[in-house]
Tab-separated table of C-alpha atoms and ligand atoms in Angstrom:
chain	number	residue	atom	x	y	z
A	1	MET	CA	67.299	155.784	22.025
A	2	LYS	CA	63.729	156.224	23.269
A	3	THR	CA	62.655	154.283	26.306
A	4	THR	CA	59.009	154.028	25.783
A	5	GLY	CA	58.993	150.379	26.888
A	6	PRO	CA	59.462	147.136	25.111
A	7	GLY	CA	57.955	146.476	21.719
A	8	THR	CA	56.306	149.774	21.118
A	9	ALA	CA	56.120	151.172	17.654
A	10	THR	CA	58.070	154.302	18.395
A	11	ASP	CA	61.152	152.453	19.631
A	12	THR	CA	64.369	152.775	17.727
A	13	VAL	CA	65.957	149.368	18.120
A	14	THR	CA	69.727	149.005	17.731
A	15	SER	CA	71.691	145.772	17.761
A	16	ARG	CA	75.285	145.433	18.903
A	17	LEU	CA	75.166	141.689	18.325
A	18	THR	CA	74.057	140.333	14.953
A	19	ALA	CA	74.377	137.148	12.958
A	20	ARG	CA	74.478	137.276	9.212
A	21	GLY	CA	74.060	134.171	7.060
A	22	LEU	CA	75.306	132.189	10.055
A	23	THR	CA	75.966	128.531	9.179
A	24	LEU	CA	77.111	126.235	12.004
A	25	ALA	CA	78.367	122.678	11.701
A	26	TYR	CA	79.950	119.940	13.694
A	27	GLU	CA	82.494	118.422	11.374
A	28	ASP	CA	80.511	117.959	8.190
A	29	ARG	CA	77.084	117.975	9.707
A	30	THR	CA	75.426	121.401	9.332
A	31	VAL	CA	72.985	122.109	12.179
A	32	VAL	CA	72.301	125.820	11.656
A	33	HIS	CA	71.559	127.136	8.206
A	34	GLU	CA	72.217	130.717	7.057
A	35	LEU	CA	70.673	132.274	10.082
A	36	ASP	CA	70.115	136.026	10.234
A	37	LEU	CA	69.490	137.581	13.641
A	38	ALA	CA	69.707	141.073	15.071
A	39	VAL	CA	69.667	140.920	18.832
A	40	PRO	CA	67.831	144.016	20.048
A	41	ASP	CA	69.908	146.024	22.554
A	42	GLY	CA	68.561	146.460	26.056
A	43	ARG	CA	65.917	143.792	25.514
A	44	VAL	CA	65.265	140.229	26.524
A	45	THR	CA	65.392	137.904	23.587
A	46	VAL	CA	64.192	134.362	24.211
A	47	ILE	CA	64.985	131.509	21.885
A	48	VAL	CA	62.551	128.548	21.865
A	49	GLY	CA	62.405	125.388	19.802
A	50	PRO	CA	62.400	121.606	20.038
A	51	ASN	CA	65.340	119.565	21.311
A	52	ALA	CA	68.283	119.469	18.936
A	53	CYS	CA	67.008	122.325	16.694
A	54	GLY	CA	70.249	124.275	17.185
A	55	LYS	CA	69.502	126.711	20.051
A	56	SER	CA	72.600	125.983	22.121
A	57	THR	CA	74.732	125.809	18.988
A	58	THR	CA	73.525	129.263	17.921
A	59	LEU	CA	74.084	130.715	21.411
A	60	ARG	CA	77.611	129.287	21.521
A	61	ALA	CA	78.409	130.901	18.210
A	62	LEU	CA	77.039	134.244	19.490
A	63	GLY	CA	79.503	133.925	22.377
A	64	ARG	CA	82.352	132.837	20.072
A	65	LEU	CA	82.582	129.356	21.588
A	66	LEU	CA	81.957	127.983	18.124
A	67	LYS	CA	83.465	129.156	14.860
A	68	PRO	CA	81.002	129.699	12.036
A	69	ALA	CA	81.244	127.330	9.045
A	70	GLY	CA	79.715	130.140	6.990
A	71	GLY	CA	78.564	133.714	7.507
A	72	ALA	CA	79.516	135.617	10.634
A	73	VAL	CA	78.615	136.947	14.095
A	74	LEU	CA	79.272	140.658	14.392
A	75	LEU	CA	79.727	142.714	17.581
A	76	ASP	CA	79.411	146.424	16.892
A	77	GLY	CA	79.848	145.680	13.167
A	78	THR	CA	83.127	143.699	13.577
A	79	GLU	CA	83.339	139.945	13.127
A	80	LEU	CA	83.895	138.168	16.415
A	81	SER	CA	86.869	136.339	14.956
A	82	ARG	CA	88.675	139.693	14.586
A	83	ILE	CA	88.080	140.878	18.174
A	84	PRO	CA	90.571	139.936	20.923
A	85	THR	CA	89.201	137.291	23.303
A	86	ARG	CA	89.538	139.555	26.295
A	87	LYS	CA	87.525	142.336	24.667
A	88	ILE	CA	84.745	139.846	23.849
A	89	ALA	CA	84.748	138.568	27.374
A	90	GLN	CA	84.325	142.095	28.683
A	91	ALA	CA	81.291	142.619	26.460
A	92	VAL	CA	79.593	139.176	26.229
A	93	GLY	CA	78.961	136.685	29.064
A	94	LEU	CA	77.848	133.152	28.233
A	95	LEU	CA	76.287	130.599	30.536
A	96	PRO	CA	76.448	127.312	28.626
A	97	GLN	CA	73.777	124.610	28.972
A	98	THR	CA	76.028	122.237	30.900
A	99	PRO	CA	78.955	124.165	32.383
A	100	VAL	CA	81.702	122.151	34.086
A	101	ALA	CA	83.233	123.460	37.290
A	102	PRO	CA	86.860	122.828	38.275
A	103	GLU	CA	87.047	120.086	40.857
A	104	ALA	CA	86.577	121.074	44.503
A	105	ILE	CA	86.281	124.789	43.747
A	106	THR	CA	84.280	126.832	46.277
A	107	VAL	CA	81.244	128.831	45.305
A	108	SER	CA	82.905	132.238	45.908
A	109	ASP	CA	86.020	131.220	43.946
A	110	LEU	CA	83.842	130.067	40.992
A	111	VAL	CA	81.837	133.299	41.027
A	112	ALA	CA	85.098	135.281	41.257
A	113	ARG	CA	86.293	133.621	38.017
A	114	GLY	CA	83.627	135.749	36.285
A	115	ARG	CA	85.921	138.753	37.010
A	116	GLN	CA	88.960	137.421	35.095
A	117	PRO	CA	88.282	139.510	31.974
A	118	HIS	CA	88.440	142.664	34.146
A	119	GLN	CA	91.745	141.938	35.881
A	120	HIS	CA	95.172	143.104	34.888
A	121	TRP	CA	98.652	141.864	35.665
A	122	TRP	CA	99.202	144.961	37.821
A	123	GLN	CA	95.964	144.551	39.750
A	124	GLN	CA	94.635	141.088	40.403
A	125	TRP	CA	91.689	141.968	42.524
A	126	SER	CA	89.981	145.382	43.022
A	127	ASP	CA	87.094	146.784	45.087
A	128	ALA	CA	85.041	146.726	41.948
A	129	ASP	CA	85.690	142.985	41.602
A	130	GLU	CA	84.695	142.438	45.226
A	131	ARG	CA	81.515	144.429	44.764
A	132	ALA	CA	80.522	142.656	41.585
A	133	VAL	CA	80.993	139.226	43.179
A	134	THR	CA	79.082	140.161	46.376
A	135	GLU	CA	76.218	141.643	44.400
A	136	ALA	CA	76.010	138.739	41.929
A	137	MET	CA	75.832	136.276	44.833
A	138	GLU	CA	73.156	138.269	46.595
A	139	ARG	CA	71.027	138.603	43.479
A	140	THR	CA	71.126	134.876	42.875
A	141	ASP	CA	70.570	133.945	46.490
A	142	VAL	CA	73.839	132.043	46.943
A	143	THR	CA	75.667	134.183	49.559
A	144	ALA	CA	75.040	131.577	52.226
A	145	LEU	CA	76.730	128.969	50.071
A	146	ALA	CA	79.969	130.985	49.594
A	147	GLU	CA	82.391	128.603	51.295
A	148	ARG	CA	80.735	125.387	50.118
A	149	SER	CA	82.320	123.253	47.428
A	150	VAL	CA	80.409	123.506	44.122
A	151	ASP	CA	80.609	119.664	43.791
A	152	GLU	CA	78.426	119.133	46.778
A	153	LEU	CA	75.524	121.496	45.872
A	154	SER	CA	72.129	120.461	44.619
A	155	GLY	CA	71.376	120.946	40.907
A	156	GLY	CA	69.444	124.076	41.532
A	157	GLN	CA	71.978	125.622	43.908
A	158	ARG	CA	74.710	124.976	41.374
A	159	GLN	CA	72.724	126.500	38.565
A	160	ARG	CA	72.310	129.672	40.597
A	161	VAL	CA	76.039	129.782	41.303
A	162	TRP	CA	76.682	129.658	37.539
A	163	ILE	CA	74.254	132.471	36.934
A	164	ALA	CA	76.094	134.449	39.650
A	165	MET	CA	79.359	133.862	37.825
A	166	ALA	CA	77.898	135.114	34.565
A	167	LEU	CA	76.463	138.183	36.372
A	168	ALA	CA	79.797	138.914	38.066
A	169	GLN	CA	81.365	139.188	34.620
A	170	ASP	CA	79.283	142.329	34.367
A	171	THR	CA	78.875	142.405	30.596
A	172	ASP	CA	76.501	144.453	28.497
A	173	LEU	CA	75.403	141.295	26.690
A	174	LEU	CA	74.416	138.158	28.533
A	175	LEU	CA	73.725	134.849	26.834
A	176	LEU	CA	71.995	132.253	29.064
A	177	ASP	CA	71.345	128.732	27.898
A	178	GLU	CA	68.378	127.315	29.856
A	179	PRO	CA	69.146	129.213	33.041
A	180	THR	CA	66.031	127.831	34.770
A	181	THR	CA	67.062	124.189	34.429
A	182	TYR	CA	66.975	122.366	37.812
A	183	LEU	CA	65.314	125.332	39.547
A	184	ASP	CA	62.147	125.013	41.566
A	185	ILE	CA	59.302	127.238	40.360
A	186	ALA	CA	60.006	130.044	42.822
A	187	HIS	CA	63.675	130.202	41.848
A	188	GLN	CA	62.672	130.033	38.165
A	189	VAL	CA	60.545	133.080	38.615
A	190	GLU	CA	63.277	134.771	40.635
A	191	VAL	CA	65.914	134.235	37.959
A	192	LEU	CA	63.553	135.395	35.173
A	193	ASP	CA	62.547	138.466	37.159
A	194	LEU	CA	66.245	139.190	37.601
A	195	VAL	CA	66.739	138.892	33.847
A	196	ARG	CA	63.972	141.479	33.300
A	197	LYS	CA	65.519	143.795	35.880
A	198	LEU	CA	68.902	143.532	34.167
A	199	ALA	CA	67.317	144.585	30.918
A	200	ALA	CA	65.245	147.427	32.437
A	201	PRO	CA	66.443	150.953	31.609
A	202	ALA	CA	68.052	152.904	34.496
A	203	ALA	CA	66.198	155.803	36.120
A	204	ASP	CA	68.249	158.228	33.930
A	205	GLY	CA	67.009	156.485	30.779
A	206	THR	CA	70.273	154.598	30.095
A	207	ARG	CA	69.336	151.318	28.474
A	208	GLY	CA	69.694	148.126	30.439
A	209	ARG	CA	71.607	145.044	29.533
A	210	THR	CA	70.901	142.858	26.539
A	211	VAL	CA	69.943	139.310	27.354
A	212	VAL	CA	69.554	136.328	25.027
A	213	THR	CA	68.241	133.262	26.740
A	214	VAL	CA	67.053	129.835	25.712
A	215	LEU	CA	63.927	128.579	27.548
A	216	HIS	CA	61.883	125.501	27.057
A	217	ASP	CA	58.764	126.715	28.898
A	218	LEU	CA	56.768	128.518	26.182
A	219	ASN	CA	54.605	130.268	28.758
A	220	GLN	CA	57.606	131.695	30.587
A	221	ALA	CA	59.126	132.603	27.222
A	222	ALA	CA	56.034	134.522	26.292
A	223	ARG	CA	55.903	136.250	29.684
A	224	TYR	CA	59.479	137.396	29.871
A	225	ALA	CA	60.572	137.954	26.223
A	226	ASP	CA	60.518	141.291	24.447
A	227	HIS	CA	61.653	139.502	21.411
A	228	LEU	CA	60.824	135.807	20.854
A	229	VAL	CA	62.677	133.685	18.387
A	230	ALA	CA	61.278	130.313	17.392
A	231	MET	CA	63.702	127.864	15.778
A	232	LYS	CA	63.142	124.594	14.025
A	233	ALA	CA	65.778	122.363	12.414
A	234	GLY	CA	68.465	125.018	12.411
A	235	ARG	CA	66.358	127.834	11.062
A	236	ILE	CA	64.338	130.731	12.522
A	237	VAL	CA	60.664	129.991	11.813
A	238	ALA	CA	59.227	133.113	13.429
A	239	GLU	CA	60.418	136.058	15.511
A	240	GLY	CA	58.863	139.163	17.060
A	241	ARG	CA	56.692	140.037	19.990
A	242	PRO	CA	55.428	137.001	21.895
A	243	GLU	CA	51.765	137.871	21.213
A	244	ASP	CA	52.529	137.827	17.483
A	245	VAL	CA	54.725	134.702	17.540
A	246	VAL	CA	52.979	132.305	19.894
A	247	THR	CA	49.955	131.021	17.947
A	248	ALA	CA	48.367	127.621	17.700
A	249	GLY	CA	49.729	127.413	14.161
A	250	LEU	CA	53.243	128.134	15.279
A	251	VAL	CA	53.130	125.593	18.103
A	252	ARG	CA	51.869	123.010	15.653
A	253	GLU	CA	54.512	123.852	13.067
A	254	VAL	CA	57.445	123.993	15.456
A	255	PHE	CA	56.559	121.398	18.062
A	256	GLY	CA	53.998	119.279	16.187
A	257	LEU	CA	51.649	119.883	19.162
A	258	GLU	CA	47.992	120.764	19.160
A	259	ALA	CA	47.383	123.532	21.616
A	260	VAL	CA	44.869	126.199	22.556
A	261	ILE	CA	46.275	129.674	23.178
A	262	VAL	CA	44.562	131.693	25.903
A	263	PRO	CA	45.610	134.950	27.587
A	264	ASP	CA	47.737	134.443	30.669
A	265	PRO	CA	45.382	135.531	33.493
A	266	VAL	CA	48.222	137.431	35.220
A	267	THR	CA	50.103	139.124	32.346
A	268	GLY	CA	47.846	138.793	29.334
A	269	SER	CA	50.711	137.182	27.369
A	270	PRO	CA	49.920	134.037	25.367
A	271	LEU	CA	49.479	130.937	27.434
A	272	VAL	CA	49.885	127.626	25.679
A	273	VAL	CA	47.424	124.911	26.811
A	274	PRO	CA	48.321	121.580	25.152
A	275	GLY	CA	45.454	119.675	23.585
A	276	ALA	CA	43.079	120.221	20.726
A	277	PRO	CA	39.960	122.255	21.543
A	278	TRP	CA	37.479	119.969	23.232
A	279	LYS	CA	34.444	119.054	21.149
A	280	PRO	CA	31.630	116.815	22.187
A	281	SER	CA	32.133	113.549	20.443
A	282	ALA	CA	29.650	112.730	17.714
A	283	PRO	CA	27.088	110.117	18.799
A	284	SER	CA	28.235	106.715	17.667
A	285	PRO	CA	26.314	105.533	14.696
A	286	ARG	CA	23.591	103.009	15.587
A	287	LYS	CA	24.139	99.568	14.395
A	288	ALA	CA	21.705	98.628	11.718
A	289	SER	CA	19.373	96.080	13.111
B	1	ATP	N1	79.603	118.957	20.290
B	1	ATP	C1	78.814	118.411	19.344
B	1	ATP	N2	79.280	117.577	18.416
B	1	ATP	C2	78.502	117.070	17.460
B	1	ATP	N3	77.178	117.340	17.304
B	1	ATP	C3	76.656	118.184	18.206
B	1	ATP	C4	77.421	118.729	19.240
B	1	ATP	N4	76.590	119.559	19.988
B	1	ATP	C5	75.406	119.483	19.453
B	1	ATP	N5	75.413	118.641	18.360
B	1	ATP	C6	74.241	118.327	17.482
B	1	ATP	O1	73.804	119.543	16.890
B	1	ATP	C7	72.417	119.561	16.889
B	1	ATP	C8	71.884	120.793	17.592
B	1	ATP	O2	72.194	120.674	18.937
B	1	ATP	P1	71.926	121.817	19.992
B	1	ATP	O3	72.680	121.448	21.239
B	1	ATP	O4	72.227	123.144	19.431
B	1	ATP	O5	70.404	121.692	20.168
B	1	ATP	P2	69.387	122.477	21.175
B	1	ATP	O6	68.359	123.116	20.311
B	1	ATP	O7	70.147	123.317	22.139
B	1	ATP	O8	68.712	121.223	21.896
B	1	ATP	P3	68.186	121.014	23.480
B	1	ATP	O9	66.854	121.679	23.591
B	1	ATP	O10	68.139	119.553	23.611
B	1	ATP	O11	69.284	121.632	24.372
B	1	ATP	C9	71.907	118.215	17.486
B	1	ATP	O12	71.584	117.365	16.421
B	1	ATP	C10	73.099	117.754	18.275
B	1	ATP	O13	73.154	116.344	18.311
B	2	MG	MG1	70.472	123.233	24.129
């Protein structure tokens, strides 16, 4: 694969993870309808869309937490349902929107749980496990919290611990559902910069990791995505490069919001400014005397 940078015309894009005709339902209520998606390898894919449009549901199906009601999710061409759970866990890491920690678990123990798919009955804990946990905690800025109980952390600290656990799993594919929730703006940027670093090709040209993440902030989505997917009511409305996807028409169609799109002064990516373009109001008609 060429490594000419994201989104360039000469790239050959491959996809280990794909959804074909994916229909997802809770009991008899269908919330995702025949969705087709090819997640580009070694890129950052960001899913955006209004509340309840099916983003988390889709992500959970991509991570095999939810069984399709129709169609399939394929990993390397094989349906997830045919792959052993352990093999999937070695390839795909999923950070759900509202993960639940075991009671009174410490930060380091929770992050260490990310290593479970790599352990064997003959070797419970290796140097590689230790390294992965230490590095994941450093990259998410939670090393100083290692011995604290997860229960007693702030929302943002806890969120970073969950990201550390997903990183420690050390998978080629990483699915993150709203990883910036609860984070202050500096930590949001730090986490998203980290996501970009994970996806960056190595110095020898080996491709980086594949990340799919749900974000609500359209401006962050446009800044950090190589591939942007806009969903509405369980369907993909548009996908592609952020500069092609984020238009005033799309924001109106997907969110029902009037907005002006200007270039982000730092990155040049589309910046969504809510509000219709300002026009001087017409002079009020004079009352007939
Ligand atoms: N466990 C569940 N049981 C029944 N219905 C559910 C369940 N989880 C989600 N739903 C419903 O499925 C639809 C899609 O939900 P989903 O969580 O995928 O939305 P979302 O796009 O992630 O929204 P948000 O931006 O609020 O996180 C919603 O109508 C929701 O009420
Ligand atoms: Mg969600």
